[in-house]
Structure formats: structure tokens, C-alpha cells
PDB file of C-alpha atoms in Angstrom:
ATOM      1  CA  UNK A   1     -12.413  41.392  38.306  1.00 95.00           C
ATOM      2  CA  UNK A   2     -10.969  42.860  41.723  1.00 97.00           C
ATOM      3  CA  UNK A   3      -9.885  39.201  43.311  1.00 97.00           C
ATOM      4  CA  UNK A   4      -8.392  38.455  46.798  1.00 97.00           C
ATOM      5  CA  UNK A   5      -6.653  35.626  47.858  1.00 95.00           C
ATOM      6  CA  UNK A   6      -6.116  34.882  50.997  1.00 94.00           C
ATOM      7  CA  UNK A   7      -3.848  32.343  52.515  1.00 90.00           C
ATOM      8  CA  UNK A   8      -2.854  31.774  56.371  1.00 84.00           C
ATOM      9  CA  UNK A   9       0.785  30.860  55.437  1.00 82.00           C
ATOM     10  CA  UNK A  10       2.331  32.170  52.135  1.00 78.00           C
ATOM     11  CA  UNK A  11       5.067  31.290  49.694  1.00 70.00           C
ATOM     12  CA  UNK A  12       8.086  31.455  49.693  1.00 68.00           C
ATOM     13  CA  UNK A  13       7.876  31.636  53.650  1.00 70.00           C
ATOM     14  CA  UNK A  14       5.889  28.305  53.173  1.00 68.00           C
ATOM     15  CA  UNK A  15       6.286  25.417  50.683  1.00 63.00           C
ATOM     16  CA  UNK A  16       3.495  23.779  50.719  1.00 63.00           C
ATOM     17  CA  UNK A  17       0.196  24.603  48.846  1.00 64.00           C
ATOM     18  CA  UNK A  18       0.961  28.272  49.511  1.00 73.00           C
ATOM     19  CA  UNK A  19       2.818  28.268  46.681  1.00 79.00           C
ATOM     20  CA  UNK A  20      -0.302  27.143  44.513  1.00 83.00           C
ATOM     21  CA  UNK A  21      -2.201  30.167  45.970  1.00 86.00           C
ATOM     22  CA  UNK A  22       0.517  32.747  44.718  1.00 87.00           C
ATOM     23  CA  UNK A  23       1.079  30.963  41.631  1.00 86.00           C
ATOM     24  CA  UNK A  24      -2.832  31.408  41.048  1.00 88.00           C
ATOM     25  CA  UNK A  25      -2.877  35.116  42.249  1.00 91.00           C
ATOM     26  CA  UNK A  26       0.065  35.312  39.455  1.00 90.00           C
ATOM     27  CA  UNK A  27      -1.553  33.940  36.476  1.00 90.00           C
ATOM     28  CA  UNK A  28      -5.077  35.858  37.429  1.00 93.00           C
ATOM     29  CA  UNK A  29      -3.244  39.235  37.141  1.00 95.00           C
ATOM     30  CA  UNK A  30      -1.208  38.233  34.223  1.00 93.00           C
ATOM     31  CA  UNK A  31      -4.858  37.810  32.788  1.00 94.00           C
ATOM     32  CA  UNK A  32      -5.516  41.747  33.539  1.00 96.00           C
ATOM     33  CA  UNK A  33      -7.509  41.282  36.839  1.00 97.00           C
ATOM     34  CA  UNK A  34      -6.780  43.154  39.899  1.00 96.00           C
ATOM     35  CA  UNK A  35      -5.588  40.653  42.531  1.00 97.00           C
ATOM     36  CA  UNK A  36      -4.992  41.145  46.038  1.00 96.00           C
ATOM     37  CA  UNK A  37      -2.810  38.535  47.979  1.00 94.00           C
ATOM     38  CA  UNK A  38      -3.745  38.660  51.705  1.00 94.00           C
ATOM     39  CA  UNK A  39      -1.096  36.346  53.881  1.00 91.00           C
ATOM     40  CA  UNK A  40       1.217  36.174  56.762  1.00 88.00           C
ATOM     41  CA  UNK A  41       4.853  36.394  57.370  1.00 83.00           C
ATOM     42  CA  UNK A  42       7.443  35.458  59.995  1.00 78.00           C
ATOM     43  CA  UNK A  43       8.457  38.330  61.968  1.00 75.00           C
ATOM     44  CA  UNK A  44       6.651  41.360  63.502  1.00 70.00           C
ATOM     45  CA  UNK A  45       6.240  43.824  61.262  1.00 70.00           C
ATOM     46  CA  UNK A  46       3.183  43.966  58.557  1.00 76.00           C
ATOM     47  CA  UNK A  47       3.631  45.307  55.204  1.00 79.00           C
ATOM     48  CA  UNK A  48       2.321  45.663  51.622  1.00 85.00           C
ATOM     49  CA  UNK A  49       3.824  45.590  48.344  1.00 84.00           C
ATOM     50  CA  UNK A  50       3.296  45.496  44.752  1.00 87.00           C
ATOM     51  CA  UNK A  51       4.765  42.118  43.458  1.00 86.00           C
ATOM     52  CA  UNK A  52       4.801  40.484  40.451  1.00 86.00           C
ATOM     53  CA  UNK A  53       1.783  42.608  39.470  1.00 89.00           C
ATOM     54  CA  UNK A  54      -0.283  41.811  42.776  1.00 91.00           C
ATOM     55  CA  UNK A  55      -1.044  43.752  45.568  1.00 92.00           C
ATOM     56  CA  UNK A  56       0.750  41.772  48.432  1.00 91.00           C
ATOM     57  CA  UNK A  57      -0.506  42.231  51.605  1.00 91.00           C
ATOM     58  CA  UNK A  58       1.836  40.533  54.392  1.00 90.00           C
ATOM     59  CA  UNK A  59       0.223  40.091  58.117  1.00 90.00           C
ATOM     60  CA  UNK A  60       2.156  39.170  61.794  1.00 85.00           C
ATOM     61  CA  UNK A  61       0.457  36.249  63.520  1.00 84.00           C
ATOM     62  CA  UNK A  62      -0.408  37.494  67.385  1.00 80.00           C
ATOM     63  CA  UNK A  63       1.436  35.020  70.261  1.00 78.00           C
ATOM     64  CA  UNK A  64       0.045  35.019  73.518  1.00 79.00           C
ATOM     65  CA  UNK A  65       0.028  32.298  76.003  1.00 78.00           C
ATOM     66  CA  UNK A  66      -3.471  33.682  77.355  1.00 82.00           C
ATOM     67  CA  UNK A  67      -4.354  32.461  73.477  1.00 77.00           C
ATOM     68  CA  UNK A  68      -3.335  28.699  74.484  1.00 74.00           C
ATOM     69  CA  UNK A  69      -5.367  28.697  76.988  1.00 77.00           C
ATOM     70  CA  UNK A  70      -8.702  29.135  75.119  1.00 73.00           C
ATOM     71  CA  UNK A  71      -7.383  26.587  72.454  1.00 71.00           C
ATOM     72  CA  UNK A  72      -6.418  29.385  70.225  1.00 73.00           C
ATOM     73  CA  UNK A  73      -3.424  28.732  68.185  1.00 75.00           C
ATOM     74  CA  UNK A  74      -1.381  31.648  66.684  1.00 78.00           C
ATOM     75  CA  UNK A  75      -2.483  30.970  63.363  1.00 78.00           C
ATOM     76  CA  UNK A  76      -5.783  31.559  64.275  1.00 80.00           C
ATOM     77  CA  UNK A  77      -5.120  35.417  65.030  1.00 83.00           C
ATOM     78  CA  UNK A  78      -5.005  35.857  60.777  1.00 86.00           C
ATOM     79  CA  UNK A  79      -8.669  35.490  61.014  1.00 88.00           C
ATOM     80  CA  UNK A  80      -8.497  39.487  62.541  1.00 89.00           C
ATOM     81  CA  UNK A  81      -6.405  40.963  60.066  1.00 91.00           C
ATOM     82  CA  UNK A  82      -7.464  39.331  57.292  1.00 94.00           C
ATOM     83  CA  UNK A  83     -10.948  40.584  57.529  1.00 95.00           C
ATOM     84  CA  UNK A  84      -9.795  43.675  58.284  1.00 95.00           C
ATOM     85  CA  UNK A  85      -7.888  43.748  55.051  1.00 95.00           C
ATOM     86  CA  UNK A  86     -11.429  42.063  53.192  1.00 97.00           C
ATOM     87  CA  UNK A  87     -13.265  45.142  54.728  1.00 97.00           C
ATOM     88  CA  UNK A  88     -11.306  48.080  53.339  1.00 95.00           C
ATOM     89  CA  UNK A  89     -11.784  46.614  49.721  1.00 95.00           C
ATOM     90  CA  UNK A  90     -14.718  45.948  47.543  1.00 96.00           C
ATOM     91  CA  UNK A  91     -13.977  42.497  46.005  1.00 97.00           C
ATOM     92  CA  UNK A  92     -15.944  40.489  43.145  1.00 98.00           C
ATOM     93  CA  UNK A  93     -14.670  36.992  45.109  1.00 97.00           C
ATOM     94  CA  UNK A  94     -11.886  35.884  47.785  1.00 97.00           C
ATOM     95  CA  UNK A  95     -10.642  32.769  47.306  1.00 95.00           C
ATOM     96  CA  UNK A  96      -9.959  31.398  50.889  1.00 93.00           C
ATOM     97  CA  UNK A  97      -7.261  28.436  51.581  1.00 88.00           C
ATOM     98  CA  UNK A  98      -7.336  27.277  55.601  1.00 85.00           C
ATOM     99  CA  UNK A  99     -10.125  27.687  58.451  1.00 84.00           C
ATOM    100  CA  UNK A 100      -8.834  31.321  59.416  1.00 85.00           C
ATOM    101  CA  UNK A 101      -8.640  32.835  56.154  1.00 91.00           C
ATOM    102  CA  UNK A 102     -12.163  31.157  55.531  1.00 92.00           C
ATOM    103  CA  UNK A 103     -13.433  32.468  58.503  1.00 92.00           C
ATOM    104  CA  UNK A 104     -12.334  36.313  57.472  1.00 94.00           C
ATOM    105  CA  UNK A 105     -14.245  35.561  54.119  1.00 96.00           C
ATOM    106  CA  UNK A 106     -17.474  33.893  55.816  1.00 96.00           C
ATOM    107  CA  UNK A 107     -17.702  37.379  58.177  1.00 96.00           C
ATOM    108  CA  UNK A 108     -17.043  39.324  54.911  1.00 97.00           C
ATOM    109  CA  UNK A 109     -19.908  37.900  53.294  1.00 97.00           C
ATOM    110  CA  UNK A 110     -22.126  38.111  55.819  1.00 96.00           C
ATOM    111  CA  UNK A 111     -21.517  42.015  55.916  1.00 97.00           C
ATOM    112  CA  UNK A 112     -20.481  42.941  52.424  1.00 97.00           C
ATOM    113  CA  UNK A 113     -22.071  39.878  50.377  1.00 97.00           C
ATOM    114  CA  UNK A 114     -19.082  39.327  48.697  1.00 97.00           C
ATOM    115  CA  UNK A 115     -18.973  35.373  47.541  1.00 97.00           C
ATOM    116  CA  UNK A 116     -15.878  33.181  48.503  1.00 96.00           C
ATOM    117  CA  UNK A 117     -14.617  29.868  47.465  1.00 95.00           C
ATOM    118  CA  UNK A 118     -12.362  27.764  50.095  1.00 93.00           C
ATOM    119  CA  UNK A 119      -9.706  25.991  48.062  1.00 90.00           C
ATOM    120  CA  UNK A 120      -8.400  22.744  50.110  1.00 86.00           C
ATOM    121  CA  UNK A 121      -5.215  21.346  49.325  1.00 80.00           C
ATOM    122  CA  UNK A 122      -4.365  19.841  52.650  1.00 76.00           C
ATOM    123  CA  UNK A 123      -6.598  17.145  54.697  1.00 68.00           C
ATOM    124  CA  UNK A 124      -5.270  18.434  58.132  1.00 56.00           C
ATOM    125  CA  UNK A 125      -8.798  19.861  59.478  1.00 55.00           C
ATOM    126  CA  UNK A 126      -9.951  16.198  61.163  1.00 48.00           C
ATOM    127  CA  UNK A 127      -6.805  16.814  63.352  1.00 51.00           C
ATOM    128  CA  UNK A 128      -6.802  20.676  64.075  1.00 56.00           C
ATOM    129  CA  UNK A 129     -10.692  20.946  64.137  1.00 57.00           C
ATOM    130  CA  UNK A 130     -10.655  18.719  67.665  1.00 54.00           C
ATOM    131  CA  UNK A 131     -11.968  21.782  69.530  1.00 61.00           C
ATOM    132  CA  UNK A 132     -15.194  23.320  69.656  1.00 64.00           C
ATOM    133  CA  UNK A 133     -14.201  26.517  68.764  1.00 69.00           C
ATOM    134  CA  UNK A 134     -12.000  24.877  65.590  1.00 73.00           C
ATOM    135  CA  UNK A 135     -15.340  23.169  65.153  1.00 75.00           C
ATOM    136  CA  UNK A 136     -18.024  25.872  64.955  1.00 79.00           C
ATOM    137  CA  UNK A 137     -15.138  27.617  62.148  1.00 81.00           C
ATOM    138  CA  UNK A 138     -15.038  25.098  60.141  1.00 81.00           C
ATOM    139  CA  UNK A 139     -18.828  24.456  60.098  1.00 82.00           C
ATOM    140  CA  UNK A 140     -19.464  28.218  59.376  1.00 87.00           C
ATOM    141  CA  UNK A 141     -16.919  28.296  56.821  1.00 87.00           C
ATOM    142  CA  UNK A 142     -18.426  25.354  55.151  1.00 86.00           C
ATOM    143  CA  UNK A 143     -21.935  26.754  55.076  1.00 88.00           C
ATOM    144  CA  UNK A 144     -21.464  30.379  53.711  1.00 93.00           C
ATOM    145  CA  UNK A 145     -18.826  29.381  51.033  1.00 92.00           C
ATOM    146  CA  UNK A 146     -19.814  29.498  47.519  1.00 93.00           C
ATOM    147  CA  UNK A 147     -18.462  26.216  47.046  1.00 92.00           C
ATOM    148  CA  UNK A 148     -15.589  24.054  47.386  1.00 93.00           C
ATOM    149  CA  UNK A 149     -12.578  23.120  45.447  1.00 92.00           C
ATOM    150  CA  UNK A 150     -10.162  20.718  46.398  1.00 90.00           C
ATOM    151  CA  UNK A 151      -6.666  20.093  44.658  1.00 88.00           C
ATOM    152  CA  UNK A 152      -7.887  15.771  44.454  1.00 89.00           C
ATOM    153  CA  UNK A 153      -9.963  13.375  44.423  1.00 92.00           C
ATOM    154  CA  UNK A 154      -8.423  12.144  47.756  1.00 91.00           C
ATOM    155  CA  UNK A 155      -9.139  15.447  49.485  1.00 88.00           C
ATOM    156  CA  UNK A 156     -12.549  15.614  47.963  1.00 91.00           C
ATOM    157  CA  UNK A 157     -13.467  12.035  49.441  1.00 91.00           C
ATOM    158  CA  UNK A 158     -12.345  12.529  52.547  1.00 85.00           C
ATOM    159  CA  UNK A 159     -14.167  15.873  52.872  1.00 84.00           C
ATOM    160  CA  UNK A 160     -17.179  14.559  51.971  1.00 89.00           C
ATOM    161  CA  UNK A 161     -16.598  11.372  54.653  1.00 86.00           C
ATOM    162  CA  UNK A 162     -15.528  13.305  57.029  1.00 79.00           C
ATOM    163  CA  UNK A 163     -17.848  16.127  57.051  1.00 78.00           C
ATOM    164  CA  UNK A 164     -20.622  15.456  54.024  1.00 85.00           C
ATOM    165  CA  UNK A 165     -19.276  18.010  51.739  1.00 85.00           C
ATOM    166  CA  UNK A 166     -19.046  18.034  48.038  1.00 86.00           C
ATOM    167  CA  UNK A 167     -15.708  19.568  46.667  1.00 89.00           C
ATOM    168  CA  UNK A 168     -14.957  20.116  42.799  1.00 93.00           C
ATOM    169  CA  UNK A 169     -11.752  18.811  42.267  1.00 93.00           C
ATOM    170  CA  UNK A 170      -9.463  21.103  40.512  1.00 88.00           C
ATOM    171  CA  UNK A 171      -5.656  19.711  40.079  1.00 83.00           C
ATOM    172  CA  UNK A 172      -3.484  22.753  41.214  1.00 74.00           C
ATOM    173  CA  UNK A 173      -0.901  24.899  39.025  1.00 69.00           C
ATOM    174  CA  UNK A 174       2.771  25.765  38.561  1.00 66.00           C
ATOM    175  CA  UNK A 175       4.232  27.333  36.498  1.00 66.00           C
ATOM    176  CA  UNK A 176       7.120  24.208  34.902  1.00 69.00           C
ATOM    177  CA  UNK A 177       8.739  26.767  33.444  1.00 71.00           C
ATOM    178  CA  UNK A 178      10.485  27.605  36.671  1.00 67.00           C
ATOM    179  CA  UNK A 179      11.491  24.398  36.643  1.00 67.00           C
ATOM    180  CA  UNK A 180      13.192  23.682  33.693  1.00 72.00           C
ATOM    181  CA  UNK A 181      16.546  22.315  33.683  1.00 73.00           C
ATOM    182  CA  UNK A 182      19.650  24.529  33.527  1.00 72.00           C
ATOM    183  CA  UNK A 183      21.836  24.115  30.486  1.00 76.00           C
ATOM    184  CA  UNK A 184      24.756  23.134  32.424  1.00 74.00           C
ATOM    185  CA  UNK A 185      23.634  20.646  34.852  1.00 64.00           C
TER     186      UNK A 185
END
């Protein structure tokens, strides 16, 4: 399967739940699919690369303060290049991971049909959805996806209070063996 996953902040920039995205896109190409990792990175330069047998796509975030003023956050700007990057490819699925990346994959479906499923592994969306505009994302995002996986049962219950959503709960992965301990401690 050609896969894409997308994720508005990306490991090792990011250590948080990026690093269960990349560590995902890893194992599915170790399994012989094509996988496309679609992210950002600090700085302002974009750039792709093959990586640890992915295609690794690295986007700038766009500052402006005229952006503040609509209640636009920088983050918010991956929505643009991510889609862009979801339009030049024909994927079997994307595998979304915030609102913005979401948001790319929602538009993508609605003009390529291509099916995406919005992996949650953080419950910040009650406090960053306060706008409207945060609101109508999430709310699109949430009706075009496939379905929803979330990395507990914690995340799943409060998605489902919040907002009256089911999500499948699927723990997430890393590889231990990165961690092991060194022989001389």
C-alpha cells in the first residue's frame, strides 16, 4: 500500500506522540509498503528525504502577525502544505494526527476520495478548539474521517464526552529495542 502520514509536529524535533507517528511510518515500510511521512520542522527551509526507508517530507510553518489576528496560529499554516503534498500523490490512506494535518486529509478526500484515519494521542482540542474557526476544523475533520483511533481509553472517553465520538483505542508503539540498557551502565 502507498501510505502517508502526516503529523503537524514531528520527531525528533518533537517528543511527544510524534515519535509514535514515525515509529509507525517505520514499521509500515519495514513491512514493504510505500510510506510517505508528511511533517514540519523548525527553521525556514522545506525539504525531503529518504529516511529510514520513508519518504520524509519536512514543511516550514508560516508566521505572520496578520495570522493572530484572525485566530490563526502558526501551526495552523501545515494545513496548506500538507495538502499540497496529499495532492501530488495517489495514496491508498493518510493517517492524520492533529486538526491541521486532519484538515489537509478531509480536503483530500473530498477531491481525490482517498480515506483517512485521525489518530489522537493528545486531549488538547477542548482547549485549542475555543474558536470558531478551530471549531468548524475539528467538526469537518471528525465527519469525513474514516474513523478514529485513539492511543487510550482516557482519550477515547473524553472524545466521546466532549464531542460524541467513538474512537478505537489502539495502545501506541516503540520500538524497546532502542531502549535497552547499555552494557556498561
Amino acid at each position: 500500500m502507498k501510505i502517508a502520514i502526516t503529523s503537524t509536529v514531528s520527531w525528533p524535533y518533537v517528543r511527544r506522540g510524534s515519535r509514535i507517528t514515525y515509529e509507525l511510518a517505520v514499521y509500515l515500510a519495514k513491512q514493504g509498503h510505500e510510506v510517505h511521512y508528511i511533517s514540519t520542522k523548525p527553521g525556514d527551509v522545506s525539504r525531503k528525504k529518504t529516511k529510514d526507508g520513508l519518504e520524509v517530507e519536512y514543511h516550514r510553518l508560516i508566521g505572520n502577525p496578520l495570522l493572530t489576528l484572525c485566530n490563526v496560529q502558526k501551526f495552523d499554516t501545515f494545513s496548506f502544505s500538507c495538502l499540497g503534498s496529499l495532492l501530488k500523490n495517489d495514496y491508498d490512506i493518510v493517517q492524520s494526527t492533529f486538526p491541521m494535518d486532519a484538515f489537509a486529509a478531509s480536503i483530500n478526500r473530498s477531491i481525490k476520495g482517498t480515506p483517512f484515519v485521525h489518530y489522537m494521542f493528545d486531549r488538547f482540542y477542548p482547549k485549542y478548539y475555543i474558536t470558531n474557526y478551530g471549531k468548524a476544523v475539528f467538526n469537518r475533520c471528525m465527519r469525513t474521517t474514516s474513523g478514529v483511533a485513539t492511543i487510550s481509553k482516557f482519550i477515547s472517553n473524553d472524545l466521546k464526552g466532549k464531542f460524541g465520538i467513538e474512537g478505537v483505542v489502539i495502545p501506541g508503539t516503540v520500538d524497546i529495542e532502542q531502549f535497552t540498557l547499555c552494557e556498561n551502565k
